[in-house]
Coordinates of C-alpha atoms and ligand atoms in Angstrom, one line a residue:
M1 CA 87.5 78.8 171.4
L2 CA 90.7 80.6 170.6
R3 CA 91.2 78.5 167.5
Q4 CA 87.7 79.3 166.3
K5 CA 88.3 83.0 166.8
F6 CA 91.5 82.8 164.9
A7 CA 89.8 81.0 162.0
H8 CA 87.2 83.6 162.0
Y9 CA 89.7 86.5 161.8
F10 CA 91.7 84.6 159.1
L11 CA 88.6 84.2 157.0
A12 CA 87.8 87.9 157.3
L13 CA 91.3 88.9 156.3
A14 CA 91.3 86.5 153.3
T15 CA 88.0 88.0 152.1
L16 CA 89.4 91.5 152.5
L17 CA 92.5 90.6 150.6
C18 CA 90.5 89.1 147.8
V19 CA 88.3 92.2 147.5
V20 CA 91.4 94.5 147.4
A21 CA 93.1 92.2 144.9
G22 CA 89.9 92.2 142.7
A23 CA 89.6 96.0 142.8
H24 CA 93.3 96.2 142.0
A25 CA 93.0 93.9 139.0
Q26 CA 90.0 96.0 137.9
Q27 CA 92.1 99.2 138.1
K28 CA 94.9 97.6 136.2
L29 CA 92.7 97.0 133.1
P30 CA 93.9 99.2 130.3
N31 CA 91.9 102.4 129.5
I32 CA 90.8 102.3 125.9
T33 CA 88.9 105.0 124.1
I34 CA 86.7 103.9 121.2
L35 CA 86.4 106.7 118.6
A36 CA 83.5 105.9 116.3
T37 CA 83.4 107.2 112.8
G38 CA 80.5 105.2 111.2
G39 CA 80.8 102.5 108.5
T40 CA 79.2 99.0 108.3
I41 CA 80.2 98.1 111.8
A42 CA 77.5 100.7 112.7
G43 CA 75.3 99.8 109.8
T44 CA 71.8 98.2 109.8
G45 CA 70.0 96.2 107.2
A46 CA 66.3 95.4 106.6
T47 CA 66.6 91.7 107.6
S48 CA 69.2 89.4 109.2
T49 CA 70.2 88.2 105.8
T50 CA 70.8 91.6 104.4
T51 CA 74.6 91.7 103.9
V52 CA 74.6 94.0 101.0
G53 CA 72.3 97.0 100.3
Y54 CA 72.1 98.0 104.0
T55 CA 72.6 101.5 105.5
A56 CA 76.0 102.2 107.0
A57 CA 76.6 104.5 109.9
T58 CA 73.4 104.4 111.8
V59 CA 74.3 102.9 115.2
G60 CA 75.9 105.0 117.8
V61 CA 79.1 104.3 119.8
Q62 CA 77.4 103.5 123.1
Q63 CA 75.2 100.9 121.3
L64 CA 78.3 99.3 119.7
I65 CA 79.9 99.1 123.1
Q66 CA 76.8 97.7 124.8
A67 CA 76.6 95.0 122.1
V68 CA 79.9 93.5 123.5
P69 CA 79.5 93.3 127.3
E70 CA 82.7 91.2 127.4
L71 CA 84.7 94.4 126.8
S72 CA 84.4 95.3 130.4
K73 CA 86.4 92.3 131.4
I74 CA 89.4 93.3 129.3
A75 CA 89.5 97.1 129.4
N76 CA 87.9 100.2 130.9
V77 CA 86.3 101.4 127.8
K78 CA 84.9 104.9 126.9
G79 CA 83.2 105.8 123.7
E80 CA 83.2 109.0 121.7
Q81 CA 81.3 109.6 118.4
V82 CA 83.7 111.6 116.2
F83 CA 81.7 111.3 112.9
Q84 CA 78.9 109.1 111.7
I85 CA 79.7 108.6 108.0
A86 CA 80.3 105.9 105.5
S87 CA 84.0 105.8 104.8
E88 CA 83.7 106.4 101.1
S89 CA 82.8 110.0 102.2
M90 CA 86.0 110.4 104.3
T91 CA 87.9 113.6 103.5
N92 CA 91.2 115.2 104.3
E93 CA 89.3 117.4 106.8
H94 CA 87.9 114.4 108.6
W95 CA 91.5 113.0 108.9
L96 CA 92.9 116.2 110.3
T97 CA 90.0 116.3 112.9
L98 CA 90.5 112.6 113.8
G99 CA 94.3 112.8 113.9
K100 CA 94.2 115.8 116.3
R101 CA 91.7 114.1 118.5
V102 CA 93.8 111.0 118.7
N103 CA 96.9 113.0 119.6
A104 CA 95.0 114.9 122.3
L105 CA 93.7 111.7 123.8
L106 CA 97.0 109.8 123.7
A107 CA 98.7 112.7 125.4
Q108 CA 96.5 112.0 128.5
N109 CA 97.9 109.8 131.2
D110 CA 94.5 108.1 131.6
V111 CA 94.4 106.8 128.0
D112 CA 96.4 103.7 127.2
G113 CA 95.2 103.0 123.7
I114 CA 92.7 104.0 121.0
V115 CA 90.3 101.9 118.9
I116 CA 88.7 103.6 115.9
T117 CA 85.6 102.1 114.4
H118 CA 85.6 102.9 110.7
G119 CA 84.0 101.9 107.4
T120 CA 86.1 99.4 105.6
D121 CA 86.2 101.1 102.2
T122 CA 88.9 103.6 103.1
M123 CA 90.0 102.1 106.4
E124 CA 93.5 101.4 105.1
E125 CA 93.9 105.1 104.1
T126 CA 92.8 106.5 107.4
A127 CA 95.1 104.0 109.1
Y128 CA 98.1 105.1 107.0
F129 CA 97.4 108.8 107.5
L130 CA 97.3 108.2 111.2
N131 CA 100.4 106.1 111.0
L132 CA 102.2 109.1 109.7
V133 CA 100.8 111.8 112.1
V134 CA 100.1 110.2 115.5
K135 CA 102.7 111.4 118.0
S136 CA 102.6 108.6 120.5
R137 CA 103.8 105.1 120.9
K138 CA 100.5 104.0 122.5
P139 CA 98.5 101.6 120.3
V140 CA 96.0 102.9 117.8
V141 CA 93.8 100.2 116.1
L142 CA 91.3 100.6 113.4
V143 CA 88.5 98.2 113.1
G144 CA 85.3 97.7 111.1
A145 CA 83.0 95.1 109.8
M146 CA 82.1 93.6 106.5
R147 CA 78.6 92.7 107.6
P148 CA 76.1 95.2 109.2
S149 CA 75.3 94.9 112.9
T150 CA 71.9 93.3 112.1
A151 CA 73.2 90.5 110.0
L152 CA 73.5 86.8 110.9
S153 CA 77.1 86.2 111.9
A154 CA 77.8 89.9 112.0
D155 CA 81.6 90.3 112.3
G156 CA 81.5 93.7 114.1
P157 CA 81.2 92.5 117.7
I158 CA 84.1 90.1 117.6
N159 CA 86.2 92.5 115.6
L160 CA 85.6 95.2 118.1
Y161 CA 86.5 92.9 121.0
N162 CA 89.6 91.9 119.2
A163 CA 90.6 95.5 118.4
V164 CA 90.3 96.4 122.2
V165 CA 92.5 93.3 123.0
V166 CA 95.2 94.7 120.6
A167 CA 94.9 98.3 121.8
G168 CA 95.2 97.1 125.4
S169 CA 98.2 94.8 124.7
R170 CA 101.6 95.9 126.0
D171 CA 103.1 94.1 122.9
A172 CA 101.2 96.5 120.7
I173 CA 103.1 99.5 122.0
G174 CA 105.4 101.2 119.5
K175 CA 104.2 99.2 116.6
G176 CA 102.5 102.0 114.7
V177 CA 98.9 102.2 113.7
M178 CA 97.3 98.8 113.1
V179 CA 94.1 97.3 111.6
A180 CA 92.4 94.4 113.4
M181 CA 90.0 92.5 111.3
N182 CA 88.9 88.8 111.1
D183 CA 91.3 87.7 114.0
Q184 CA 94.3 89.2 112.2
I185 CA 96.5 92.3 112.9
H186 CA 97.9 94.3 110.0
S187 CA 100.2 97.2 109.7
A188 CA 98.6 100.4 108.4
R189 CA 101.2 100.8 105.8
D190 CA 100.8 97.5 104.0
V191 CA 97.1 96.4 104.5
T192 CA 94.6 96.5 101.8
K193 CA 90.9 95.7 101.4
T194 CA 90.9 92.8 98.8
N195 CA 87.3 91.6 98.5
T196 CA 84.1 93.7 98.1
S197 CA 82.1 91.8 100.7
T198 CA 83.7 88.8 102.5
P199 CA 84.7 89.0 106.2
D200 CA 88.3 87.9 105.2
S201 CA 88.7 91.0 103.0
F202 CA 91.7 92.7 104.7
R203 CA 95.1 91.3 103.7
T204 CA 98.7 92.2 103.7
A205 CA 99.6 90.0 100.9
E206 CA 103.2 89.4 100.1
L207 CA 104.7 91.5 103.0
G208 CA 102.7 89.5 105.5
L209 CA 100.4 90.4 108.4
M210 CA 101.7 91.4 111.8
G211 CA 99.9 88.8 113.9
Y212 CA 96.7 87.3 115.2
I213 CA 94.2 87.7 118.0
Q214 CA 93.3 84.4 119.6
G215 CA 91.6 83.6 122.9
G216 CA 91.5 87.3 123.9
K217 CA 95.3 87.8 123.4
A218 CA 97.3 89.5 120.7
F219 CA 100.2 87.6 119.1
F220 CA 102.8 89.4 117.1
Y221 CA 105.2 87.9 114.6
R222 CA 106.5 90.7 112.4
T223 CA 106.4 94.5 111.9
S224 CA 107.0 96.8 109.1
T225 CA 110.6 98.2 109.0
R226 CA 109.3 101.6 107.8
K227 CA 109.2 104.5 110.2
H228 CA 105.9 105.7 111.7
T229 CA 104.2 107.8 114.4
V230 CA 106.8 109.3 116.7
D231 CA 109.5 108.8 114.2
T232 CA 108.0 110.8 111.3
E233 CA 108.6 114.4 110.4
F234 CA 104.9 115.3 109.9
D235 CA 102.9 117.4 112.3
I236 CA 99.3 118.2 111.8
A237 CA 98.8 120.3 115.0
N238 CA 98.5 123.6 113.0
L239 CA 97.1 122.3 109.8
T240 CA 93.6 123.1 108.7
A241 CA 93.9 121.7 105.2
L242 CA 96.1 119.4 103.1
P243 CA 97.6 120.1 99.7
Q244 CA 95.4 118.8 96.8
V245 CA 96.8 115.6 95.4
D246 CA 94.8 113.4 93.0
I247 CA 95.2 110.0 91.3
V248 CA 95.0 109.2 87.6
Y249 CA 94.4 105.6 86.7
G250 CA 96.3 103.8 84.0
Y251 CA 94.6 101.6 81.4
A252 CA 95.0 100.6 77.7
N253 CA 93.8 103.5 75.5
M254 CA 94.5 106.0 78.4
N255 CA 94.4 109.7 77.5
T256 CA 95.3 112.9 79.3
V257 CA 91.7 114.3 79.8
A258 CA 91.6 113.5 83.5
L259 CA 95.2 114.5 84.2
D260 CA 94.9 117.8 82.4
A261 CA 91.7 118.6 84.2
L262 CA 93.2 117.8 87.6
V263 CA 96.3 119.9 86.9
A264 CA 94.0 122.8 85.7
A265 CA 92.0 122.4 88.9
G266 CA 95.1 123.1 90.9
A267 CA 96.5 119.7 91.9
K268 CA 99.8 120.1 93.7
G269 CA 100.6 116.5 93.1
I270 CA 99.5 113.7 90.9
I271 CA 99.7 110.0 91.6
H272 CA 100.0 108.1 88.3
A273 CA 98.6 104.6 89.1
G274 CA 100.2 103.1 86.1
V275 CA 99.9 99.7 84.5
G276 CA 102.7 97.2 85.4
D277 CA 105.7 98.8 87.0
G278 CA 104.2 102.2 86.5
S279 CA 104.7 102.4 82.8
L280 CA 103.8 105.6 81.0
A281 CA 101.6 105.4 77.9
A282 CA 103.1 107.2 74.9
R283 CA 100.3 109.7 74.7
V284 CA 100.2 110.4 78.5
K285 CA 103.9 110.9 79.1
P286 CA 104.0 114.4 77.5
G287 CA 101.1 115.5 79.7
L288 CA 102.9 114.4 82.8
I289 CA 106.1 116.2 81.7
A290 CA 104.1 119.3 81.0
A291 CA 102.5 119.1 84.5
R292 CA 105.8 118.7 86.2
K293 CA 107.1 121.7 84.3
K294 CA 104.2 123.7 85.7
G295 CA 105.3 122.7 89.3
T296 CA 103.0 119.7 89.9
I297 CA 104.8 116.8 91.6
I298 CA 104.4 113.5 89.8
V299 CA 104.6 110.2 91.7
R300 CA 104.7 107.0 89.7
A301 CA 102.7 104.2 91.4
S302 CA 101.3 101.0 90.1
R303 CA 97.8 99.7 89.9
V304 CA 99.1 96.0 90.2
G305 CA 99.0 95.8 94.0
Q306 CA 102.3 94.1 94.8
G307 CA 106.0 94.9 94.3
I308 CA 108.4 97.7 94.3
L309 CA 107.8 100.5 91.7
A310 CA 111.4 100.7 90.3
R311 CA 112.9 104.1 90.3
N312 CA 114.3 104.8 86.8
G313 CA 112.8 101.5 85.6
E314 CA 109.8 102.1 83.2
A315 CA 110.7 105.8 83.1
N316 CA 113.8 107.8 83.7
D317 CA 112.7 109.5 87.0
D318 CA 116.0 111.3 87.4
E319 CA 115.6 112.9 84.0
L320 CA 111.8 113.6 84.3
D321 CA 112.1 114.8 87.9
F322 CA 109.4 112.3 89.0
V323 CA 109.2 110.3 92.2
A324 CA 108.7 106.5 92.5
A325 CA 106.1 105.2 95.0
D326 CA 108.2 102.2 96.2
T327 CA 105.6 99.6 97.4
L328 CA 102.9 102.1 98.3
S329 CA 99.5 101.7 96.6
P330 CA 98.3 104.7 94.7
Q331 CA 95.8 105.6 97.5
K332 CA 98.5 105.5 100.1
A333 CA 101.0 107.3 97.9
R334 CA 98.5 110.1 97.7
I335 CA 98.5 110.4 101.5
L336 CA 102.3 110.4 101.8
L337 CA 102.6 113.0 99.0
M338 CA 100.1 115.3 100.7
L339 CA 102.0 115.2 103.9
A340 CA 105.3 115.4 102.2
L341 CA 104.1 118.7 100.4
T342 CA 103.4 120.2 103.9
R343 CA 107.2 120.1 104.4
T344 CA 108.9 120.4 101.0
N345 CA 108.6 120.8 97.3
S346 CA 112.0 119.1 96.6
T347 CA 111.5 115.8 94.6
A348 CA 114.8 114.4 96.1
D349 CA 113.4 115.0 99.6
I350 CA 110.0 113.6 98.6
Q351 CA 111.7 110.5 97.2
R352 CA 113.6 110.0 100.4
M353 CA 110.2 110.1 102.3
F354 CA 108.8 107.4 100.0
Y355 CA 111.8 105.2 100.9
T356 CA 111.4 106.0 104.7
Y357 CA 107.7 105.7 105.4
Ligands
LIG401 N1 80.7 101.5 102.5 C1 81.1 101.1 103.9 C2 82.1 102.1 104.5 O1 83.2 102.0 104.2 C3 81.6 99.7 103.8 C4 82.0 99.1 105.1 O2 82.2 99.7 106.2 O3 82.3 97.9 105.1 O4 81.7 102.8 105.3

């Protein structure tokens, strides 16, 4: 009788412990906020085989979350719709709004990480902007999809799941802003979209990706050596606009029409996306020199996509008072120059930033 009673109490106690442990495990899930901005991940097409010619940015954040019920097993997820746009329409103002919202959320004790759903066209730019202005070591992960939500084998749901895995991973803390696409983790600084439409579009070619997501876990192998987030000198808290910086693209038979128009329109900085190692065409160089004399900062970048833009290589930057973009793509050089111009007009200082970030 006594034995039976003991067994009964034991069972009750064990059940109680299990319930408490379960609740505890639930509590210990990371708190991840998903900020939705639109893009193909939130896109819809006419049929399940429509993978081009669909409409981006139609599905809301709650629907995106509901499409992946597995999320509740790995994180306490909250959603917030920040914008609903295709990312080709992203502007500096959108970035400032997003950056401020990310900083406000990450300052809260009840937010452990952020996932940003985003169109893929300018995802690398938004990621790099945030990499320079987020003031937290907590993970920030951008994610999108190459196929709309209505497509056969839509990549959005698994990409979103993987992004939440990364954002909730302790190993992701302090690694800067990341992009999670196609089971891979990339650093914001070095990742680029490389294919117009395939799901393996996002690559960090020669410098290498950071890691993988497999079986609901993030695995890291390398990080960028460049400074980011809490270690940058940029602060957007009081900014309502960014200086105008534009890109001129290099090609055979290039002329100065676009350059002259941009300078006349008030560009504070020009990124010259030159051919090769940022070579300056004979008939463009005088225009760049004239622009610099008027005060416009000239950054030499390359349209090639890989490699270091050699300072004093194809042009004597010391003499011309130009800046070399190092390994940054023209579109990312534009972002760094805009932020640099919020701090200084000194080309020496700006060059230092291009070797730091
Ligand atoms: N045009 C879309 C966008 O960037 C493409 C995509 O999301 O894949 O919003």
